[in-house]
Coordinates of C-alpha atoms in Angstrom, one line a residue:
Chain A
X1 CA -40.0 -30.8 44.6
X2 CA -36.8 -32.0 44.1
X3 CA -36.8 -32.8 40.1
X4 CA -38.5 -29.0 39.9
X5 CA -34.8 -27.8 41.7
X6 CA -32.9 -29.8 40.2
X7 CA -34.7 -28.4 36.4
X8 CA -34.4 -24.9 37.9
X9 CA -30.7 -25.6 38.5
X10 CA -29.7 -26.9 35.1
X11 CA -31.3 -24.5 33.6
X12 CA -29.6 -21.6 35.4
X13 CA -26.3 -23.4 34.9
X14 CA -26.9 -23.4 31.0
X15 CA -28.2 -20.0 31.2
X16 CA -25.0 -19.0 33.0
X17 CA -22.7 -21.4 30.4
X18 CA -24.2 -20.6 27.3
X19 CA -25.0 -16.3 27.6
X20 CA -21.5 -15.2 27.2
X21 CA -21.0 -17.3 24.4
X22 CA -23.9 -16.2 22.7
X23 CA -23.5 -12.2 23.0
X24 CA -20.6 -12.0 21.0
X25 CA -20.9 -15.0 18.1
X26 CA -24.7 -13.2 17.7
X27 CA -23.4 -9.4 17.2
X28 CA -22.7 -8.0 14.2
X29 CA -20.9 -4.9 12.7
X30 CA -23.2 -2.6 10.6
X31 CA -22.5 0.4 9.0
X32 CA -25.5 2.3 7.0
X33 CA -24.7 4.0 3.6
X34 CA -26.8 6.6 2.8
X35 CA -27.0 6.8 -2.4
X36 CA -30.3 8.4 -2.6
X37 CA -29.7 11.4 -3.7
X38 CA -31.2 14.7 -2.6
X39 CA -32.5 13.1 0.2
X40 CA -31.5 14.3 3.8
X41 CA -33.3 11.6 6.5
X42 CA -34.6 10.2 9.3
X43 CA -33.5 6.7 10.0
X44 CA -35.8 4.4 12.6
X45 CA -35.1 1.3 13.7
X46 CA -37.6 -0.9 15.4
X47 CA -39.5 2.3 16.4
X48 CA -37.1 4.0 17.3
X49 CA -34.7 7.3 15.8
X50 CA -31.5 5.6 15.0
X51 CA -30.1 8.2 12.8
X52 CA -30.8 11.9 12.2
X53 CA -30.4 14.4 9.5
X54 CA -28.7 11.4 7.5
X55 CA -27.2 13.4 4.8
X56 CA -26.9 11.6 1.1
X57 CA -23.1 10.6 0.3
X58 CA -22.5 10.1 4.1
X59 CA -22.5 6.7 6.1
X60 CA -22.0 6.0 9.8
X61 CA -19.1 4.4 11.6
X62 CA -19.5 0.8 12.7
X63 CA -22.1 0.1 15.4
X64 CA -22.4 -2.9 17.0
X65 CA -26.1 -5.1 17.1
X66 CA -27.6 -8.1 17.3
X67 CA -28.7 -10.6 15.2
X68 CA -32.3 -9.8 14.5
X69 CA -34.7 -9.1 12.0
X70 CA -35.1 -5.4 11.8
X71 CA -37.8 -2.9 10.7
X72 CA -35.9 0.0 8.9
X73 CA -38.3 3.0 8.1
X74 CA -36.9 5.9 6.7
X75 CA -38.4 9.5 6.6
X76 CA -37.6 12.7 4.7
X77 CA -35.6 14.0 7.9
X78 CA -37.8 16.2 10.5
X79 CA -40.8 13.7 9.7
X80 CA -43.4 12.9 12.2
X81 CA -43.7 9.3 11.6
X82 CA -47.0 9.1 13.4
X83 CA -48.1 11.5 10.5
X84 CA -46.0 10.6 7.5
X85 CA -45.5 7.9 5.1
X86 CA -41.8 6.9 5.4
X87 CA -39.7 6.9 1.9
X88 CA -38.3 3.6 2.7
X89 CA -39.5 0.9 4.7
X90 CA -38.7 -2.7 4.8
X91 CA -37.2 -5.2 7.1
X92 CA -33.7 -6.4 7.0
X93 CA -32.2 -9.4 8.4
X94 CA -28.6 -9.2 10.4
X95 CA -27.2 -12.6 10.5
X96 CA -25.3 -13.2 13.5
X97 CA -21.1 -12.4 13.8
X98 CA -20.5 -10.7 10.3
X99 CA -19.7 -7.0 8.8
X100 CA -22.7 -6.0 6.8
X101 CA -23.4 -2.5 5.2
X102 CA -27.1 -1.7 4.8
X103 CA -27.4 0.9 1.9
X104 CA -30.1 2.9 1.1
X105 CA -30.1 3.3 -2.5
X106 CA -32.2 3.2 -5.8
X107 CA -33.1 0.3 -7.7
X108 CA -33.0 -0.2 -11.2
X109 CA -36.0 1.7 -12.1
X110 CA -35.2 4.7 -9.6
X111 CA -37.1 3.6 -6.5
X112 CA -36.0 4.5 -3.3
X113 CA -34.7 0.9 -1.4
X114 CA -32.6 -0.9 1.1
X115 CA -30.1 -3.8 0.7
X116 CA -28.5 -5.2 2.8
X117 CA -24.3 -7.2 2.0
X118 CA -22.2 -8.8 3.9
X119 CA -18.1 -7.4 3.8
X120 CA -15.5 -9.9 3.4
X121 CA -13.3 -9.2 6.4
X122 CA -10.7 -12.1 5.9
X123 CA -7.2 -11.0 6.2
X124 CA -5.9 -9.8 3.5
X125 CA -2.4 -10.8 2.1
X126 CA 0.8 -9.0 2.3
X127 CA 1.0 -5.5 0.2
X128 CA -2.3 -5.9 -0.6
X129 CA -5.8 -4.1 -0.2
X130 CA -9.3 -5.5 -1.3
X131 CA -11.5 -3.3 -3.4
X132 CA -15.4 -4.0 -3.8
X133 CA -18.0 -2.7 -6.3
X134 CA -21.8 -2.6 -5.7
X135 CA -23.8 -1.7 -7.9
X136 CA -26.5 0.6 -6.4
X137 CA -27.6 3.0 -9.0
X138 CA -30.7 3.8 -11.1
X139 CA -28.6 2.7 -14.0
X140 CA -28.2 -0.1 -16.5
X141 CA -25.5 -3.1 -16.2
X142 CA -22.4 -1.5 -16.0
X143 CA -18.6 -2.5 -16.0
X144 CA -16.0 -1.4 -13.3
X145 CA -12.8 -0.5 -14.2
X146 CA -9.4 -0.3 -13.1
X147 CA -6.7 1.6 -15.6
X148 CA -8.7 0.9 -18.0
X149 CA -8.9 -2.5 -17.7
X150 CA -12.0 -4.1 -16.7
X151 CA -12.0 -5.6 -13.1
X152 CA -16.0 -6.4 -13.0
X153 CA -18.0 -7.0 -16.0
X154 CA -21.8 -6.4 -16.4
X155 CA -22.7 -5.6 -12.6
X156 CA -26.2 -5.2 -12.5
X157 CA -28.0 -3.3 -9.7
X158 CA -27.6 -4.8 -6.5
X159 CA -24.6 -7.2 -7.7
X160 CA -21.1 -6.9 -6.7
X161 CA -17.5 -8.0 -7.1
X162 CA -14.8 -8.0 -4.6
X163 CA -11.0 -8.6 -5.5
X164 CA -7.4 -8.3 -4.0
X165 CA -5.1 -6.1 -5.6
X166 CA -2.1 -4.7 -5.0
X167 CA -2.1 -1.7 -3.1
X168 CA -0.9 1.1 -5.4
X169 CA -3.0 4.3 -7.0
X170 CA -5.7 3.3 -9.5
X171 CA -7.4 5.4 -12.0
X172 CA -10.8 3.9 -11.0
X173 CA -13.9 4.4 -13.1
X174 CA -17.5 3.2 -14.3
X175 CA -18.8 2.3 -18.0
X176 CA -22.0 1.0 -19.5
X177 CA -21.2 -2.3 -19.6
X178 CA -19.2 -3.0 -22.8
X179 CA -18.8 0.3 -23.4
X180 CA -15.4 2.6 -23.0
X181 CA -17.0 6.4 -22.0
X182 CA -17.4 6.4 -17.8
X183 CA -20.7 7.1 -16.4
X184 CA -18.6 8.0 -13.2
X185 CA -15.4 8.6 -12.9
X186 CA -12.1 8.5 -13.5
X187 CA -10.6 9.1 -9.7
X188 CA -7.2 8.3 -8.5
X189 CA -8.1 5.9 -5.9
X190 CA -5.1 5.4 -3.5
X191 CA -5.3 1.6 -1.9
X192 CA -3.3 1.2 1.4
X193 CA -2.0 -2.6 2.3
X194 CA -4.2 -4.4 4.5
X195 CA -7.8 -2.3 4.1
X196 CA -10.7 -2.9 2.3
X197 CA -12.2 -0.3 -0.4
X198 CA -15.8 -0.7 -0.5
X199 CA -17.1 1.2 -3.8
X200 CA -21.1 2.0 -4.1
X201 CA -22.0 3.4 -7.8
X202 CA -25.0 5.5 -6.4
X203 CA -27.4 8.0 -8.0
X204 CA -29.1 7.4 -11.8
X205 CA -27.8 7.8 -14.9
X206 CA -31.6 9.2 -15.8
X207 CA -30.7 12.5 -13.7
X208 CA -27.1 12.5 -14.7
X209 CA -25.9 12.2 -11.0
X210 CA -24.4 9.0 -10.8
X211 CA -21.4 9.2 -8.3
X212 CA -19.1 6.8 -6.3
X213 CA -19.4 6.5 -2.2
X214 CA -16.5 4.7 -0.6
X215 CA -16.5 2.5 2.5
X216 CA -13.3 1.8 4.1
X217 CA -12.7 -1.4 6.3
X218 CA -9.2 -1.4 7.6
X219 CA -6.9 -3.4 9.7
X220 CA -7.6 -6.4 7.8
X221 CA -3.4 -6.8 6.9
X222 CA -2.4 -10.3 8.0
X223 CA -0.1 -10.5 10.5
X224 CA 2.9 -10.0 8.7
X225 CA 2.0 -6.2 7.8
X226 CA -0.7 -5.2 10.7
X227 CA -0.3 -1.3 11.4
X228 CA -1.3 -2.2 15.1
X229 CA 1.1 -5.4 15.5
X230 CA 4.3 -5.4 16.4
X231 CA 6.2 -3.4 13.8
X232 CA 9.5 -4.4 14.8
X233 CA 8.9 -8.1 13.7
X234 CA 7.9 -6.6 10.2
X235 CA 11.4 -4.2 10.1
X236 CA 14.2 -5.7 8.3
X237 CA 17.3 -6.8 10.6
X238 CA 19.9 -5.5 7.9
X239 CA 20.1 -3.6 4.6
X240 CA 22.6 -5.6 2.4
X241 CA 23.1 -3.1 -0.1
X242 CA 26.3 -4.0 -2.1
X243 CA 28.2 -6.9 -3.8
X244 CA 31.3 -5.5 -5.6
X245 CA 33.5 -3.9 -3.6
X246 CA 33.8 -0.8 -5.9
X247 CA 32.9 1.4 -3.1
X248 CA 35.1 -0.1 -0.9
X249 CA 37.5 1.9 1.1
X250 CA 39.3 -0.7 2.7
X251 CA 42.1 0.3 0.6
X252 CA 42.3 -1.8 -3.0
X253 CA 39.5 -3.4 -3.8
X254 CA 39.7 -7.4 -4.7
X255 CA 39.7 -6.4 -8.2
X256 CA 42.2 -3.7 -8.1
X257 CA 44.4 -6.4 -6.5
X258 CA 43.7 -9.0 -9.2
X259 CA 44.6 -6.2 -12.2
X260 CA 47.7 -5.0 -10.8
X261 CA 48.6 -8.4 -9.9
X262 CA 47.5 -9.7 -13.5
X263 CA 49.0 -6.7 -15.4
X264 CA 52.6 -6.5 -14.1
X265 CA 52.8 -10.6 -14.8
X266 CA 51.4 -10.0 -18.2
X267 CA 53.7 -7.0 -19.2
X268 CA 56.7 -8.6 -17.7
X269 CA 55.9 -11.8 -19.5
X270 CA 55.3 -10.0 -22.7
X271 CA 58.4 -7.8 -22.2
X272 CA 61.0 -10.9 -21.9
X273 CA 59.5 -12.6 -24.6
X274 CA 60.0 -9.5 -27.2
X275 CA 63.8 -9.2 -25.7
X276 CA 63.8 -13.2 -26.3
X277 CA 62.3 -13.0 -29.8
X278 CA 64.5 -10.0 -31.0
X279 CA 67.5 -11.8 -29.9
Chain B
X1 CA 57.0 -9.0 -32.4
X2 CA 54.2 -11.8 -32.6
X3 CA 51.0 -11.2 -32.3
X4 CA 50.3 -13.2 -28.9
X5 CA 53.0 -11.2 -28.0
X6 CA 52.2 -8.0 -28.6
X7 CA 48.4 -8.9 -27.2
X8 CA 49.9 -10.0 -23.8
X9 CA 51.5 -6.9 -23.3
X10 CA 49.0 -4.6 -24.1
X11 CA 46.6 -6.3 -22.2
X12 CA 49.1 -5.6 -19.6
X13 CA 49.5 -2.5 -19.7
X14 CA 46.1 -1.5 -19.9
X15 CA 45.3 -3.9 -16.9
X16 CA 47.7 -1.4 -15.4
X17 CA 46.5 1.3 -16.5
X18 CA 42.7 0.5 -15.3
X19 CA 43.8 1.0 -11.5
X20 CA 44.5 4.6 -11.2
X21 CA 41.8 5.6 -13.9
X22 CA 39.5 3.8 -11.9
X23 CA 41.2 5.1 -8.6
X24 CA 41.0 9.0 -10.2
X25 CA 36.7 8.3 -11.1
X26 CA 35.6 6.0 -8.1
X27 CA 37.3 8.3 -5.2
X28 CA 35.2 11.4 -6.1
X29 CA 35.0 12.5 -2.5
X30 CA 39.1 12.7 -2.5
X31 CA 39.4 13.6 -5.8
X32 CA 36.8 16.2 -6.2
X33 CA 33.6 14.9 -7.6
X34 CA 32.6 13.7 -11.0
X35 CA 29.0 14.4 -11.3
X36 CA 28.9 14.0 -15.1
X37 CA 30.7 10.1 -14.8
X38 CA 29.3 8.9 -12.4
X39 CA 25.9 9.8 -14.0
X40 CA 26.6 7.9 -17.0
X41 CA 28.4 5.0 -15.0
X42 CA 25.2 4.7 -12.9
X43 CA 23.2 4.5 -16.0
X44 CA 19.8 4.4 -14.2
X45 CA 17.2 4.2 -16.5
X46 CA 15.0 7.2 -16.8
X47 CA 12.2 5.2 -18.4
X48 CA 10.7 4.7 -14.8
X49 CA 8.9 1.1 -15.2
X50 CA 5.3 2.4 -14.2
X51 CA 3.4 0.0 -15.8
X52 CA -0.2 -0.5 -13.7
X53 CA -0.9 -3.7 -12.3
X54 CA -2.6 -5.7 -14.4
X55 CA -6.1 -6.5 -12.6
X56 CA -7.4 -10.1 -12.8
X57 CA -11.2 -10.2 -13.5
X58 CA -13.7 -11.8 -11.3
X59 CA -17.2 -13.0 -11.4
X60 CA -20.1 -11.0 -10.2
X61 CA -21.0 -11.8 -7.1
X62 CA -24.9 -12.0 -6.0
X63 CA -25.7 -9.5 -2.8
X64 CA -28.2 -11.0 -0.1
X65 CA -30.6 -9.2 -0.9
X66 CA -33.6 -8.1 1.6
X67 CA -36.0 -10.7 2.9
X68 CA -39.2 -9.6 4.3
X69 CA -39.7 -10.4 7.9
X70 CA -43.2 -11.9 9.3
X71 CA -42.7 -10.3 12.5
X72 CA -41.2 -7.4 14.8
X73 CA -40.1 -7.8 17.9
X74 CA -39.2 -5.0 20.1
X75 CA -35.6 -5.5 19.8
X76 CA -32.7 -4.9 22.1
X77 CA -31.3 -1.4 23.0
X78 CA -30.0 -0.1 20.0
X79 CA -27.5 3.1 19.3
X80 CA -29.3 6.4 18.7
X81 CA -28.5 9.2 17.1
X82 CA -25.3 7.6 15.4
X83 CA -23.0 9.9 14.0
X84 CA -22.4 9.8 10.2
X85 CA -19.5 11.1 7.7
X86 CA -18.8 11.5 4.4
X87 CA -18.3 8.4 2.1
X88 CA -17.0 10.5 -0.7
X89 CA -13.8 10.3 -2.8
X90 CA -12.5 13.2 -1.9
X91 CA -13.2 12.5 1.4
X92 CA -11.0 9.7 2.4
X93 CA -8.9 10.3 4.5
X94 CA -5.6 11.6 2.8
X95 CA -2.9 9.1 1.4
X96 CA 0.1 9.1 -0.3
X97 CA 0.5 7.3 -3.3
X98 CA 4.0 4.8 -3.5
X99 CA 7.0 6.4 -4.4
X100 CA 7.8 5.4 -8.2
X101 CA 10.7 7.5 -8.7
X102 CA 14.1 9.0 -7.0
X103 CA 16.3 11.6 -7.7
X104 CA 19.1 13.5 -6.1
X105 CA 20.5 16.0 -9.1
X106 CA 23.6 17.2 -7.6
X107 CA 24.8 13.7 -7.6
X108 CA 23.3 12.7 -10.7
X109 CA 21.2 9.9 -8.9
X110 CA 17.9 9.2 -10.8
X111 CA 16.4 5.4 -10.1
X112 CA 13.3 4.3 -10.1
X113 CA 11.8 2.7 -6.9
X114 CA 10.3 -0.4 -6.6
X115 CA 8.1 -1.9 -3.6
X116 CA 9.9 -4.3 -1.7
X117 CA 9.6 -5.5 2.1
X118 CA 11.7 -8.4 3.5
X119 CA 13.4 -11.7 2.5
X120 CA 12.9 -14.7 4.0
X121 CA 16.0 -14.4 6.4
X122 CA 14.5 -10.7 7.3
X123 CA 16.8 -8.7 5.6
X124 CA 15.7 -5.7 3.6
X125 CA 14.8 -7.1 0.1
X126 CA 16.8 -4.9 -2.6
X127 CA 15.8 -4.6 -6.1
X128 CA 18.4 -7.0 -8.4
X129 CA 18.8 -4.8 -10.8
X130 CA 21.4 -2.0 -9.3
X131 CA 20.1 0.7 -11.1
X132 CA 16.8 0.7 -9.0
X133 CA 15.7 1.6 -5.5
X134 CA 13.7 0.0 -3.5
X135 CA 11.0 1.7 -0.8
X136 CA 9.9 -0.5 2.0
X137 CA 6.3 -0.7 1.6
X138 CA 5.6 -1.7 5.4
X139 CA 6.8 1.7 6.2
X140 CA 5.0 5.1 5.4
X141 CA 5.7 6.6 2.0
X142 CA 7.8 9.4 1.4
X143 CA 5.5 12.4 1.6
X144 CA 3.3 11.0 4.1
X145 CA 2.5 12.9 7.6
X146 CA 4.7 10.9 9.7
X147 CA 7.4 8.4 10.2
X148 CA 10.4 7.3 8.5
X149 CA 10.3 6.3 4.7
X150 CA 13.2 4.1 4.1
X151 CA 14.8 4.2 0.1
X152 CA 17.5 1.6 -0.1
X153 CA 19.8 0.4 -3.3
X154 CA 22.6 -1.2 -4.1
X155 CA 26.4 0.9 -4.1
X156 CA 27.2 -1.8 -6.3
X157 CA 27.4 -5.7 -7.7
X158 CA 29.7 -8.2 -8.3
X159 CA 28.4 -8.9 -12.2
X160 CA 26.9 -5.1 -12.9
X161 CA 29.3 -2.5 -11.8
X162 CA 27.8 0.6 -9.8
X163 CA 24.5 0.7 -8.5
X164 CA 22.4 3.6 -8.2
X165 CA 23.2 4.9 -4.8
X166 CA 26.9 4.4 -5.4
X167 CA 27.8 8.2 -5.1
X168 CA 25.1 8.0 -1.7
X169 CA 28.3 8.2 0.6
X170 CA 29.7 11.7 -1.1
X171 CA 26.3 13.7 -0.5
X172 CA 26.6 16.7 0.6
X173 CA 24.8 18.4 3.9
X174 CA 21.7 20.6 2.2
X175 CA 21.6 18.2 -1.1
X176 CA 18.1 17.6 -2.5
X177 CA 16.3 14.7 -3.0
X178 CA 12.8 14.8 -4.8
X179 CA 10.9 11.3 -5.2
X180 CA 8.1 11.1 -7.3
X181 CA 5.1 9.3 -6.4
X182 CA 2.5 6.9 -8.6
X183 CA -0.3 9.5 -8.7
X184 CA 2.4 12.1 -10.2
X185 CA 2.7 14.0 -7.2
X186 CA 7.0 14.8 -6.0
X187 CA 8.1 15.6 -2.6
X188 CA 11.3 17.5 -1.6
X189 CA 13.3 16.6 1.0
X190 CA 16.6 18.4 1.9
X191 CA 19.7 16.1 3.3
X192 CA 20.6 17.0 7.3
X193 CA 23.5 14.2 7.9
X194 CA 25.2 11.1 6.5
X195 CA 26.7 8.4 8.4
X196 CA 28.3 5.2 8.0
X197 CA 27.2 2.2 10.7
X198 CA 28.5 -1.1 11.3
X199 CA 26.2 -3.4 9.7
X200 CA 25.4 -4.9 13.0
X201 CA 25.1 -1.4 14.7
X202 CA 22.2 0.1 12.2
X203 CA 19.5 2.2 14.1
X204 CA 16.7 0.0 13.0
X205 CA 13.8 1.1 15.1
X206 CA 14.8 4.7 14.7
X207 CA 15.3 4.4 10.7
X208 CA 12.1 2.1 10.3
X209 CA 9.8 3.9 12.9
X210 CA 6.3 4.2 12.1
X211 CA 5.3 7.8 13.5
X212 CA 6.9 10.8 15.0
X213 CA 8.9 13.4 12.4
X214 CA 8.4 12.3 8.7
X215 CA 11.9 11.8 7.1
X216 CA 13.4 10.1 4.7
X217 CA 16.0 7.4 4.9
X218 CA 18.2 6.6 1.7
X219 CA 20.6 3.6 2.5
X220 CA 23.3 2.0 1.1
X221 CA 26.3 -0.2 1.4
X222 CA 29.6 1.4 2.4
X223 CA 33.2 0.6 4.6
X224 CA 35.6 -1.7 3.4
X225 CA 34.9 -4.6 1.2
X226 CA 36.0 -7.9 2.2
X227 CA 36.3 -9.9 -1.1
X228 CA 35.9 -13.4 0.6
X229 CA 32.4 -12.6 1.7
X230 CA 31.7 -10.2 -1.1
X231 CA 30.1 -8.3 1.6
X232 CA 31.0 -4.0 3.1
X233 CA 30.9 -3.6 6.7
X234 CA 29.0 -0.9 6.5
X235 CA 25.5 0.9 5.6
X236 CA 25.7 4.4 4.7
X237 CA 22.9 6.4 5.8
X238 CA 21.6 9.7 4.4
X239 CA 18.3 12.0 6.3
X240 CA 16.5 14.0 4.6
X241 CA 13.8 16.4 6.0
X242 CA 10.6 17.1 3.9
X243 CA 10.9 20.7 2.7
X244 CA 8.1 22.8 3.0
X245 CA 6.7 23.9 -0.6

């Protein structure tokens, strides 16, 4: 009787210890990215209708879930999935406390699939942004560019590469890999401070409508340039904006001093000694 | 005469003669203004440095990937009908690109603008070279919806003459300012005061604000000069409103 109580009792005390703790280190942010193109869906989720009329190109906010395995089905949208086949349908696993994006995309070959990666949400050093590239086409390798200049070579279907920049305006676009004509692109992509620029190459180069969906992860600025800290820490305390006095209008400046100064002992000097030397 | 003679007193005499020529071209707002000098004394190059930032490569990086799962469990509660947006370009919401370039015509101010934020004793970092600008890059840009872009430059420097706001403190009420940003687009704004501030009395919250009315702010040094310290004792300030195009 009493080692029954007592078990009850520890165990409610752990319960009551350990629940808290676990609901937020086991949720996870998820946002869904809809690259198959031509395809307006129905997304379930365990059953159940999690998104409707999901347009391609579009991709929900973040929503908040669990750690858990779950079964993704996805049907042309206005389905009856008791009647239907679903286009996609596979079983994704959340791990527990990240940012994760599952996309909805084709494979290499042009079949309709999910995949699911994980978003680097580390803070992000001052002035600058992060900018990843995933690889989600019906397309061969390809190589991501930046100006011109390669940032991520050979990215094969369902690979990525992520990378801190400075922020600044970048003529962004997508070749074959090793080639120089882009399969997508170029746009002027515009990279704030502190946010990260998720890039999906979607679509396939077969149906010549390869395109580029963006994902946008913000607030991510360490502490020294947060939009939603304190800005006064991060404004200047003064504007020292001048060092020589030419501007002054404190009467002469220093140097004006120094030539008058200079020049009147210089032409009087000079002055007695041609009187001296003509003498 | 001897030579060293003749030498001393020219040198003299033109030391002399360097303090009311100088007087006559640095005094524009007394001496009516010399746009045309003071544009060639300024010298700000108009080769805007624009070069891109050069982009270090990184290695691919292998996704997750999908597992299959054995099992379903009838999870927790889970959102439905989520709303959804679009993830394209031209969707995003709008941005302004950095300003790259500055230029106020009717002063014959033209500098490029760097990106600079604050130096380790938390002053407003200014470019070196006094023929650029700087734009504090914690702040909005100039264009943007909202709040106050700040420009800032040097009047001057001790080792490289006149700096490319030195005419800032003669502009006049109405004068225009266009800056030009990175993705090529310009913005107009149109000057609605100037005014000088103690050093220790600048408006920072209200120059460096974040939202409210978008302006723009060009500072620079002004006041009188105390040579011991090689420091002004005062900012001049110019706002400028964004003109409608």
């Amino acid at each position: 009787m009493r080692t029954r109580f007592t078990a009850a009792l520890v165990a409610i005390l752990v319960l009551a210890i350990a629940a808290p703790a676990l609901a937020d280190a086991h949720e996870s942010q998820v946002t869904v990215v809809h690259g198959v193109p031509d395809l307006t869906v129905d997304v379930w989720v365990n059953g159940d209708p999690f998104i409707e009329g999901f347009e391609p190109d579009t991709i929900t906010d973040e929503e908040t879930l669990p750690e858990d395995t779950y079964e993704i089905e996805i049907y042309a949208a206005g389905s009856d999935p008791e009647e239907e086949d679903p286009a996609i349908a596979d079983s994704v696993d959340l791990p527990a406390g990240v940012n994760a994006s599952i996309v909805a995309h084709l494979d290499a070959d042009g079949a309709p699939t999910l995949s699911v990666f994980v978003n680097d949400t580390d803070e992000i050093a001052d002035g600058e942004s992060r900018l990843t590239a995933r690889h989600v086409a019906a397309a061969p390798a390809t190589d991501v560019r930046a100006n011109e200049d390669p940032l991520f070579e050979g990215v094969e279907n369902g690979d990525e590469g992520t990378v801190d920049v400075p922020a600044d305006t970048y003529a962004a676009d997508v070749t074959l890999a090793g080639e120089d004509d882009a399969v997508i692109g170029p746009v002027d992509l515009t990279l704030e401070a502190g946010t990260h620029y998720l890039a999906y190459a979607v679509g396939s180069a077969d149906d010549g409508n390869l395109d580029l969906l963006v994902q946008t992860i913000g607030g991510l600025a360490a502490a020294a340039d947060a939009d939603d800290a304190d800005d006064a820490e991060d404004d200047p305390h003064s504007v020292p904006s001048g060092s020589g006095g030419l501007a002054s209008d404190g009467g002469f400046a220093a140097w004006m001093a120094l030539a008058l100064a200079g020049g009147a002992a210089l032409t009087v000097a000079g002055a007695t000694r041609a009187v001296r030397q003509r003498n | 005469m001897r030579r060293s003679t003749l030498a001393m007193l020219l040198t003299g005499l033109a030391l002399l003669a360097s303090v009311p020529l100088a007087l006559a071209s640095d005094q524009p707002a007394e001496f009516g203004d010399a746009p045309a000098e003071e544009a060639g004394a300024g010298g700000p190059a108009l080769a805007a440095e624009e070069a891109s930032p050069h982009l270090a490569e990184t290695d691919d990086v292998d996704d997750e990937g999908d597992e299959e799962a054995e099992e379903t469990r009838p999870g927790p509660r889970l959102p439905t009908d989520v709303a959804t947006r679009s993830a394209r370009v031209e969707d995003l919401p709008p941005t302004v690109a950095r300003p790259t370039r500055v230029v106020v015509e009717s002063l014959g101010i033209d500098a490029p603008v760097d990106q600079v934020a604050t130096d380790d004793d938390g002053a407003m970092e200014i470019p070196e070279d006094v023929a650029r600008a700087g734009w504090f890059r914690r702040g909005p840009a100039p264009g943007s919806q909202e709040g106050s872009s700040v420009l800032s430059a040097h009047v001057d420097s001790r080792t490289q003459g006149k700096g490319a706001f030195y005419p800032l403190r003669t502009i006049a009420e109405g004068a225009e300012v266009v800056v030009e940003a990175a993705d090529g687009a310009a913005f107009t704004f149109e000057v609605t005061s100037l005014v000088r501030y103690g050093k220790d009395d600048l408006p920072i919250s209200e120059l460096f604000r974040r939202d409210g009315e978008h302006q723009l702010v060009l500072i620079t040094c002004g006041g009188a000069f105390d040579p011991a310290t090689g420091e002004y004792d005062e900012n001049v300030v110019a706002i400028a409103e964004p003109v409608e195009r």
